[in-house]
């Protein structure tokens, strides 16, 4: 396989770009396929926790990130019905950065992908991976570009970074998982950006509303992001109540009606561009106990493709970047040409164990917070407790991972600095 890549990465979001950067910096020949042209907007709250800023430095984009991003996130809030409670954001005490920041995905994703290109990654964009065949050491990947015939690329290892909100490529020998039946509790995610919202720089309120949760933040260039998740049944009720509105506008009207904090912050705001939406989201672990795609042996899922936390805690980008930082050193400890079924299985095993240790507690906690936020009696009780002891909000934030280090001391840094 002389024309093969050592690793081919499927998807150019934070998980895919970070994996490509780290593997290329270790001397691997890396290709990356991203189906969309950048910059593109994406449904996301766009907040990056403090522990990842040092990781962004190691990836070689830290200075540019800090130059572009919004103010340090120093206050956290809880908004439910008529209640708004705010507390100081706990500082991250590990590493050089104490507070997280927010940056639009139309800036962050091109920044990371540009860095991958600088390190010699072949970026194929906009192109789509439609099918995968083969096994570890000899994968054959079908890539489609609009208006061109499909072509095949060869790679020893595949990094599945295609996210979780759409089907991944068809893997030969594996049927597509049957589409899950619709459930009332399925979550749909929405996002819009506004100018002239009256949110303070560095304030990160969480919104708790019957059947929905969300967050708001002032990012770069005076742009406020509102991102939220709403249950299928609640969305249907919103749309029925406001049949003349688009789904996004009906959701915004619902949030304004149910939550005084949203009404106040969006009072004189002007929405920029259309609402974005995705769904249904199914938070949970997709990585098996022995890694991903164990049969093929050489397909390693990172980011949302490996597992997804409820967006309420805003940790998905952290998990995307950090899963890449966990996986890349496991893979690059040996040359790509050394991988056979046995070594692939061993790497899958190590990766799965490290992934679970790093992220499972965060996933479980996020699920608990999400269910609490979406149920008014629980959200009201939480509000009463937080009003009495606002510092508990800081504790809840700390538990959600906002002050956690990205555990990057194992990454080789000189070539990435
Ligand atoms: C409402 C909401 C708010 C959120 N807020 C936050 C937040 O504030 N902070 C935070 O850290 N996280 C947040 N998240 C989570 C975060 O957006 C995701 O966890 C993160 O985007 C995952 O990164 P990823 O690289 O795994 O996947 P993605 O960012 O989804 O990237 C996957 C990429 O793969 C590409 N792709 C897919 N299929 C193919 C294919 N077949 N061929 C080629 N390319 C393909 C896609 O085009 C995409 O660019 C939020 C999520 C939601 C829904």
Coordinates of C-alpha atoms and ligand atoms in Angstrom, one line a residue:
X1 CA 0.0 0.0 0.0
X2 CA 2.6 2.6 -1.0
X3 CA 0.0 5.4 -1.6
X4 CA -1.8 4.7 1.7
X5 CA -2.2 7.1 4.6
X6 CA -1.1 5.8 7.9
X7 CA -4.3 7.2 9.3
X8 CA -7.4 8.6 7.5
X9 CA -9.6 10.8 9.7
X10 CA -13.3 10.9 8.9
X11 CA -14.7 14.4 9.9
X12 CA -13.0 17.7 10.5
X13 CA -14.7 18.9 13.7
X14 CA -12.6 19.4 16.9
X15 CA -12.1 15.6 17.4
X16 CA -11.0 14.9 13.9
X17 CA -8.8 18.0 13.5
X18 CA -7.1 17.4 16.9
X19 CA -6.4 13.7 16.1
X20 CA -5.0 14.7 12.7
X21 CA -2.7 17.4 14.3
X22 CA -1.4 15.0 16.9
X23 CA -0.8 12.1 14.6
X24 CA 0.9 14.3 11.9
X25 CA 3.1 15.8 14.6
X26 CA 4.3 12.3 15.5
X27 CA 5.4 11.7 11.9
X28 CA 2.4 9.8 10.6
X29 CA 1.1 10.4 7.1
X30 CA -2.4 11.6 7.7
X31 CA -5.4 12.4 5.5
X32 CA -8.7 14.0 6.7
X33 CA -12.0 14.1 4.9
X34 CA -14.6 16.7 5.8
X35 CA -17.9 16.9 4.0
X36 CA -18.6 20.6 4.5
X37 CA -16.7 23.7 3.2
X38 CA -15.5 25.9 6.1
X39 CA -16.3 28.2 7.7
X40 CA -19.7 26.8 8.6
X41 CA -22.0 27.6 11.6
X42 CA -22.8 24.6 13.8
X43 CA -25.3 23.9 16.6
X44 CA -23.1 24.4 19.7
X45 CA -22.9 26.6 22.8
X46 CA -19.3 27.3 21.8
X47 CA -17.9 27.4 25.3
X48 CA -14.5 25.8 25.9
X49 CA -13.6 24.9 29.5
X50 CA -10.4 26.3 31.0
X51 CA -8.5 22.9 31.1
X52 CA -8.5 22.8 27.3
X53 CA -6.8 26.0 26.7
X54 CA -3.4 24.5 27.4
X55 CA -4.3 21.6 25.1
X56 CA -5.1 24.2 22.4
X57 CA -1.6 25.6 23.0
X58 CA -0.1 22.2 22.5
X59 CA -2.1 21.8 19.3
X60 CA -0.5 25.0 18.1
X61 CA -3.7 27.2 18.0
X62 CA -3.8 28.6 21.6
X63 CA -2.6 32.1 20.8
X64 CA -5.0 32.5 17.9
X65 CA -7.9 31.1 19.9
X66 CA -7.3 33.5 22.8
X67 CA -7.0 36.5 20.4
X68 CA -10.4 35.6 18.8
X69 CA -12.5 34.3 21.7
X70 CA -14.9 36.2 24.0
X71 CA -14.1 37.2 27.6
X72 CA -13.1 34.7 30.3
X73 CA -16.1 32.9 31.7
X74 CA -16.0 34.1 35.3
X75 CA -19.6 33.9 36.3
X76 CA -22.1 31.0 36.1
X77 CA -25.9 31.3 36.4
X78 CA -29.1 29.2 36.9
X79 CA -32.2 30.6 35.2
X80 CA -35.5 29.0 35.9
X81 CA -39.0 30.6 35.6
X82 CA -38.7 33.9 37.5
X83 CA -35.4 33.0 39.2
X84 CA -31.9 33.9 38.2
X85 CA -29.0 32.9 40.5
X86 CA -25.4 33.7 39.7
X87 CA -22.1 32.6 41.3
X88 CA -18.5 33.0 40.6
X89 CA -17.2 30.4 38.2
X90 CA -14.6 28.2 40.1
X91 CA -11.1 28.7 38.7
X92 CA -9.1 25.9 37.1
X93 CA -6.1 25.5 39.3
X94 CA -4.2 23.1 37.0
X95 CA -2.3 24.6 34.2
X96 CA -1.9 28.2 33.1
X97 CA -5.5 29.1 32.4
X98 CA -8.0 29.7 35.1
X99 CA -11.2 30.3 33.0
X100 CA -12.8 29.0 29.8
X101 CA -13.8 31.2 26.8
X102 CA -16.3 31.0 24.0
X103 CA -15.5 31.1 20.3
X104 CA -17.9 30.4 17.4
X105 CA -17.4 27.1 15.6
X106 CA -17.1 29.1 12.3
X107 CA -13.8 30.3 13.8
X108 CA -12.6 27.4 16.0
X109 CA -13.0 24.6 13.4
X110 CA -11.2 26.3 10.6
X111 CA -8.4 27.3 13.0
X112 CA -7.8 23.7 14.0
X113 CA -8.1 22.4 10.4
X114 CA -5.7 25.1 9.2
X115 CA -3.2 23.9 11.8
X116 CA -3.6 20.3 10.6
X117 CA -2.8 21.5 7.0
X118 CA 0.3 23.3 8.3
X119 CA 1.6 20.0 9.7
X120 CA 1.2 18.3 6.4
X121 CA -2.2 16.7 6.8
X122 CA -3.9 16.2 3.4
X123 CA -7.4 17.8 3.9
X124 CA -10.0 16.7 1.4
X125 CA -12.9 19.2 1.7
X126 CA -15.7 19.4 0.9
X127 CA -15.7 15.6 0.3
X128 CA -17.6 12.8 2.1
X129 CA -16.6 9.3 3.2
X130 CA -19.5 7.1 2.1
X131 CA -18.2 3.6 2.7
X132 CA -15.4 1.8 4.4
X133 CA -14.1 -1.7 3.7
X134 CA -11.1 -3.8 4.8
X135 CA -9.4 -4.4 8.1
X136 CA -6.6 -3.0 10.1
X137 CA -3.5 -2.2 8.0
X138 CA -5.5 -2.2 4.8
X139 CA -8.7 -0.1 4.8
X140 CA -10.2 1.1 1.5
X141 CA -12.4 4.1 1.9
X142 CA -14.9 5.5 -0.7
X143 CA -14.8 9.3 -0.9
X144 CA -17.3 11.4 -2.8
X145 CA -16.9 14.9 -4.0
X146 CA -19.9 16.7 -5.6
X147 CA -20.0 16.3 -9.3
X148 CA -17.1 13.8 -9.4
X149 CA -17.0 10.1 -9.6
X150 CA -16.4 8.3 -6.3
X151 CA -12.8 7.4 -5.6
X152 CA -11.0 5.1 -3.1
X153 CA -8.3 6.0 -0.6
X154 CA -6.2 3.5 1.3
X155 CA -5.3 3.8 5.0
X156 CA -3.8 1.5 7.7
X157 CA -5.9 3.0 10.5
X158 CA -9.2 4.9 10.4
X159 CA -10.2 7.6 12.9
X160 CA -14.0 8.0 13.1
X161 CA -14.6 11.6 14.0
X162 CA -17.9 12.0 12.1
X163 CA -19.8 13.2 15.1
X164 CA -23.1 11.8 16.2
X165 CA -25.8 13.8 14.6
X166 CA -25.8 12.0 11.3
X167 CA -25.1 8.5 10.1
X168 CA -21.5 7.5 9.7
X169 CA -20.1 5.8 6.6
X170 CA -21.3 2.3 5.8
X171 CA -18.8 -0.2 7.1
X172 CA -18.6 -3.4 4.9
X173 CA -20.0 -6.4 6.7
X174 CA -21.9 -4.3 9.2
X175 CA -25.5 -3.3 8.5
X176 CA -26.6 0.2 9.4
X177 CA -28.1 0.2 12.9
X178 CA -31.8 0.2 12.6
X179 CA -33.2 3.7 13.0
X180 CA -34.4 4.0 16.6
X181 CA -38.1 4.5 17.1
X182 CA -39.2 8.1 17.9
X183 CA -39.6 8.8 21.6
X184 CA -41.3 11.7 23.3
X185 CA -38.0 12.3 25.2
X186 CA -35.8 12.5 22.1
X187 CA -33.9 15.8 22.1
X188 CA -33.7 18.3 19.3
X189 CA -31.0 21.0 19.5
X190 CA -31.3 24.6 18.3
X191 CA -28.9 27.5 18.1
X192 CA -29.1 31.2 17.1
X193 CA -26.8 34.1 17.5
X194 CA -27.8 37.7 18.4
X195 CA -26.3 41.2 18.5
X196 CA -27.1 43.6 21.2
X197 CA -28.3 41.1 23.8
X198 CA -27.9 42.4 27.3
X199 CA -25.7 39.6 28.7
X200 CA -22.6 40.6 30.6
X201 CA -19.2 39.5 29.2
X202 CA -18.0 36.3 30.9
X203 CA -21.5 35.3 32.3
X204 CA -22.6 31.8 31.5
X205 CA -26.3 31.2 32.5
X206 CA -27.8 27.7 32.3
X207 CA -31.5 27.8 31.3
X208 CA -33.9 25.2 32.9
X209 CA -37.3 25.1 31.3
X210 CA -40.1 22.5 31.3
X211 CA -39.0 19.9 28.7
X212 CA -35.9 21.9 27.6
X213 CA -32.5 23.3 28.8
X214 CA -30.0 25.6 27.3
X215 CA -27.3 28.2 27.8
X216 CA -26.3 31.7 26.6
X217 CA -22.9 33.3 26.3
X218 CA -21.3 36.4 24.8
X219 CA -18.7 35.1 22.4
X220 CA -16.4 37.0 20.0
X221 CA -17.3 40.3 18.3
X222 CA -20.3 41.1 20.5
X223 CA -22.1 38.0 19.3
X224 CA -24.3 36.2 21.8
X225 CA -25.1 32.5 21.3
X226 CA -28.3 30.9 22.5
X227 CA -28.1 27.1 22.3
X228 CA -30.7 24.7 23.7
X229 CA -32.1 21.2 23.6
X230 CA -35.8 20.5 23.7
X231 CA -37.8 17.3 24.0
X232 CA -39.7 16.1 21.0
X233 CA -43.1 16.4 22.8
X234 CA -42.3 19.9 24.1
X235 CA -41.2 21.0 20.6
X236 CA -44.4 19.7 19.1
X237 CA -46.4 21.6 21.7
X238 CA -44.4 24.8 21.0
X239 CA -45.0 24.5 17.3
X240 CA -48.7 23.8 17.7
X241 CA -48.9 26.9 19.9
X242 CA -47.1 29.1 17.3
X243 CA -48.0 27.5 13.9
X244 CA -46.9 30.5 11.9
X245 CA -43.4 30.5 13.3
X246 CA -40.4 28.5 12.2
X247 CA -39.4 25.7 14.6
X248 CA -36.5 27.8 15.9
X249 CA -38.6 31.0 16.4
X250 CA -41.3 28.9 18.2
X251 CA -38.6 27.5 20.5
X252 CA -37.3 31.1 21.2
X253 CA -40.8 32.3 21.9
X254 CA -41.3 29.3 24.4
X255 CA -38.0 30.1 26.2
X256 CA -38.9 33.8 26.5
X257 CA -42.3 32.9 27.8
X258 CA -41.1 30.4 30.4
X259 CA -38.0 32.1 31.6
X260 CA -37.7 35.7 32.7
X261 CA -33.9 35.6 32.4
X262 CA -34.2 34.8 28.7
X263 CA -36.7 37.7 28.2
X264 CA -34.4 40.1 29.9
X265 CA -31.2 39.1 28.1
X266 CA -32.8 39.0 24.7
X267 CA -34.9 42.2 25.3
X268 CA -33.4 44.4 22.7
X269 CA -31.4 41.8 20.8
X270 CA -31.3 41.3 17.1
X271 CA -31.0 37.7 15.8
X272 CA -28.3 37.3 13.2
X273 CA -29.0 34.7 10.5
X274 CA -31.3 31.7 10.6
X275 CA -31.9 29.3 13.4
X276 CA -29.8 26.1 13.1
X277 CA -31.2 22.7 14.4
X278 CA -30.1 19.1 14.6
X279 CA -31.7 16.0 16.1
X280 CA -32.7 13.7 17.5
X281 CA -29.7 13.7 19.8
X282 CA -29.0 10.5 21.8
X283 CA -26.5 11.3 24.5
X284 CA -24.6 8.2 25.7
X285 CA -21.6 6.0 25.2
X286 CA -21.0 4.5 21.8
X287 CA -17.6 3.1 22.4
X288 CA -17.7 -0.5 23.4
X289 CA -15.8 -1.9 26.4
X290 CA -13.2 -3.1 24.0
X291 CA -13.1 0.0 21.9
X292 CA -14.8 0.8 18.6
X293 CA -15.5 -1.5 15.7
X294 CA -13.7 -4.3 17.3
X295 CA -14.2 -6.7 14.3
X296 CA -12.3 -4.4 11.9
X297 CA -9.8 -3.7 14.7
X298 CA -8.5 -0.4 13.2
X299 CA -11.4 2.0 13.4
X300 CA -11.0 4.3 16.4
X301 CA -13.9 6.6 17.3
X302 CA -13.2 10.0 18.9
X303 CA -15.3 12.9 20.0
X304 CA -19.1 12.5 19.7
X305 CA -18.6 9.3 17.6
X306 CA -17.2 7.7 20.8
X307 CA -19.7 9.1 23.2
X308 CA -21.8 12.2 23.8
X309 CA -22.7 14.0 27.0
X310 CA -25.9 16.0 27.5
X311 CA -25.0 19.4 26.1
X312 CA -26.3 21.1 29.3
X313 CA -22.7 20.9 30.8
X314 CA -21.1 22.2 27.5
X315 CA -18.3 19.6 27.6
X316 CA -18.6 18.1 24.1
X317 CA -15.7 20.1 22.6
X318 CA -13.6 19.2 25.6
X319 CA -14.3 15.6 25.2
X320 CA -13.6 15.8 21.4
X321 CA -10.2 17.4 21.9
X322 CA -9.3 15.3 24.9
X323 CA -10.3 12.0 23.3
X324 CA -7.9 12.8 20.5
X325 CA -5.2 13.6 23.1
X326 CA -5.9 10.2 24.7
X327 CA -5.9 8.2 21.5
X328 CA -3.0 9.8 19.5
X329 CA -0.2 8.8 21.9
X330 CA -1.6 5.2 22.1
X331 CA -1.5 4.9 18.4
X332 CA 1.8 6.7 17.7
X333 CA 3.7 4.8 20.3
X334 CA 4.5 2.4 17.4
X335 CA 4.8 3.0 13.6
X336 CA 1.5 2.7 11.7
X337 CA 3.1 -0.1 9.7
X338 CA 3.4 -2.2 12.9
X339 CA -0.3 -2.5 13.5
X340 CA -1.8 -5.9 13.0
X341 CA -5.0 -7.4 14.5
X342 CA -3.4 -8.1 17.8
X343 CA -1.8 -4.7 18.3
X344 CA -4.9 -3.0 17.0
X345 CA -7.0 -4.9 19.6
X346 CA -4.5 -3.9 22.4
X347 CA -4.7 -0.3 21.3
X348 CA -8.5 -0.4 21.2
X349 CA -8.5 -1.9 24.7
X350 CA -6.2 0.7 26.2
X351 CA -8.0 3.6 24.5
X352 CA -11.5 2.4 25.7
X353 CA -10.3 2.0 29.3
X354 CA -8.7 5.5 29.3
X355 CA -11.7 7.0 27.6
X356 CA -14.1 5.5 30.1
X357 CA -12.0 6.6 33.1
X358 CA -11.8 10.2 31.7
X359 CA -15.4 10.7 30.6
X360 CA -17.9 8.3 32.1
X361 CA -18.4 10.3 35.3
X362 CA -19.0 13.4 33.3
X363 CA -21.6 11.7 31.1
X364 CA -23.6 10.4 34.1
X365 CA -23.5 13.7 35.9
X366 CA -24.6 15.6 32.7
X367 CA -27.6 13.2 32.4
X368 CA -28.6 13.8 36.0
X369 CA -28.4 17.6 35.6
X370 CA -30.3 17.5 32.3
X371 CA -33.2 15.6 33.8
X372 CA -33.3 17.9 36.8
X373 CA -33.3 21.0 34.6
X374 CA -36.2 19.8 32.4
X375 CA -38.6 18.9 35.2
X376 CA -40.1 22.1 36.8
X377 CA -40.6 20.7 40.3
X378 CA -37.0 19.6 40.5
X379 CA -35.7 22.7 38.8
X380 CA -37.7 24.9 41.2
X381 CA -36.3 22.9 44.2
X382 CA -32.8 23.3 42.8
X383 CA -33.4 27.0 42.5
X384 CA -34.6 27.3 46.1
X385 CA -31.4 25.4 47.3
X386 CA -29.2 27.6 45.1
X387 CA -30.8 30.8 46.3
X388 CA -29.9 29.8 49.8
X389 CA -26.4 28.5 49.0
X390 CA -25.3 30.0 45.7
X391 CA -21.8 28.6 46.0
X392 CA -23.4 25.1 45.3
X393 CA -23.6 26.4 41.7
X394 CA -19.9 26.7 41.6
X395 CA -19.6 23.1 43.1
X396 CA -22.0 21.8 40.4
X397 CA -19.9 23.5 37.8
X398 CA -16.7 22.0 39.1
X399 CA -18.2 18.5 39.2
X400 CA -19.2 19.0 35.5
X401 CA -15.6 19.3 34.5
X402 CA -15.1 23.0 34.1
X403 CA -12.0 23.1 36.3
X404 CA -10.6 19.7 35.2
X405 CA -7.2 19.5 33.6
X406 CA -7.1 18.0 30.1
X407 CA -4.4 15.5 31.3
X408 CA -2.0 16.4 28.5
X409 CA 1.4 15.9 30.3
X410 CA 1.8 12.7 28.2
X411 CA 1.7 14.6 24.9
X412 CA 4.9 15.3 23.2
X413 CA 5.0 19.0 22.9
X414 CA 8.2 20.4 21.2
X415 CA 7.0 19.9 17.7
X416 CA 3.6 21.2 18.5
X417 CA 4.5 24.3 20.5
Ligands
LIG1 C1 -27.2 22.6 21.9 C2 -25.8 22.2 22.1 C3 -24.9 23.0 22.8 C4 -23.6 22.6 22.9 N1 -22.8 23.4 23.6 C5 -21.5 23.1 23.8 C6 -20.6 23.9 24.5 O1 -20.9 25.0 24.9 N2 -19.3 23.5 24.8 C7 -18.9 22.3 24.3 O2 -17.8 21.9 24.6 N3 -19.7 21.5 23.6 C8 -21.0 21.8 23.4 N4 -21.8 21.0 22.6 C9 -21.3 19.7 22.1 C10 -20.4 19.9 20.9 O3 -21.0 20.7 19.9 C11 -20.0 18.5 20.3 O4 -19.8 17.6 21.3 C12 -18.8 18.6 19.4 O5 -19.1 19.3 18.2 C13 -18.3 17.3 19.0 O6 -17.2 17.4 18.2 P1 -16.8 16.2 17.1 O7 -15.6 16.7 16.4 O8 -16.9 14.9 17.8 O9 -18.0 16.2 16.1 P2 -18.6 17.4 15.2 O10 -18.2 18.7 15.7 O11 -20.0 17.1 14.9 O12 -17.8 17.2 13.8 C14 -18.0 16.1 13.0 C15 -17.6 16.5 11.6 O13 -17.6 15.4 10.7 C16 -18.1 15.7 9.5 N5 -18.7 14.5 8.9 C17 -19.7 13.8 9.3 N6 -19.9 12.7 8.5 C18 -18.9 12.7 7.6 C19 -18.6 11.9 6.5 N7 -19.2 10.8 6.2 N8 -17.5 12.3 5.7 C20 -16.8 13.4 6.0 N9 -17.1 14.2 7.0 C21 -18.1 13.9 7.8 C22 -19.2 16.8 9.8 O14 -19.5 17.6 8.7 C23 -18.5 17.5 11.0 O15 -17.8 18.7 10.5 C24 -23.1 21.4 22.4 C25 -24.0 20.6 21.6 C26 -25.3 21.0 21.5 C27 -26.2 20.1 20.7

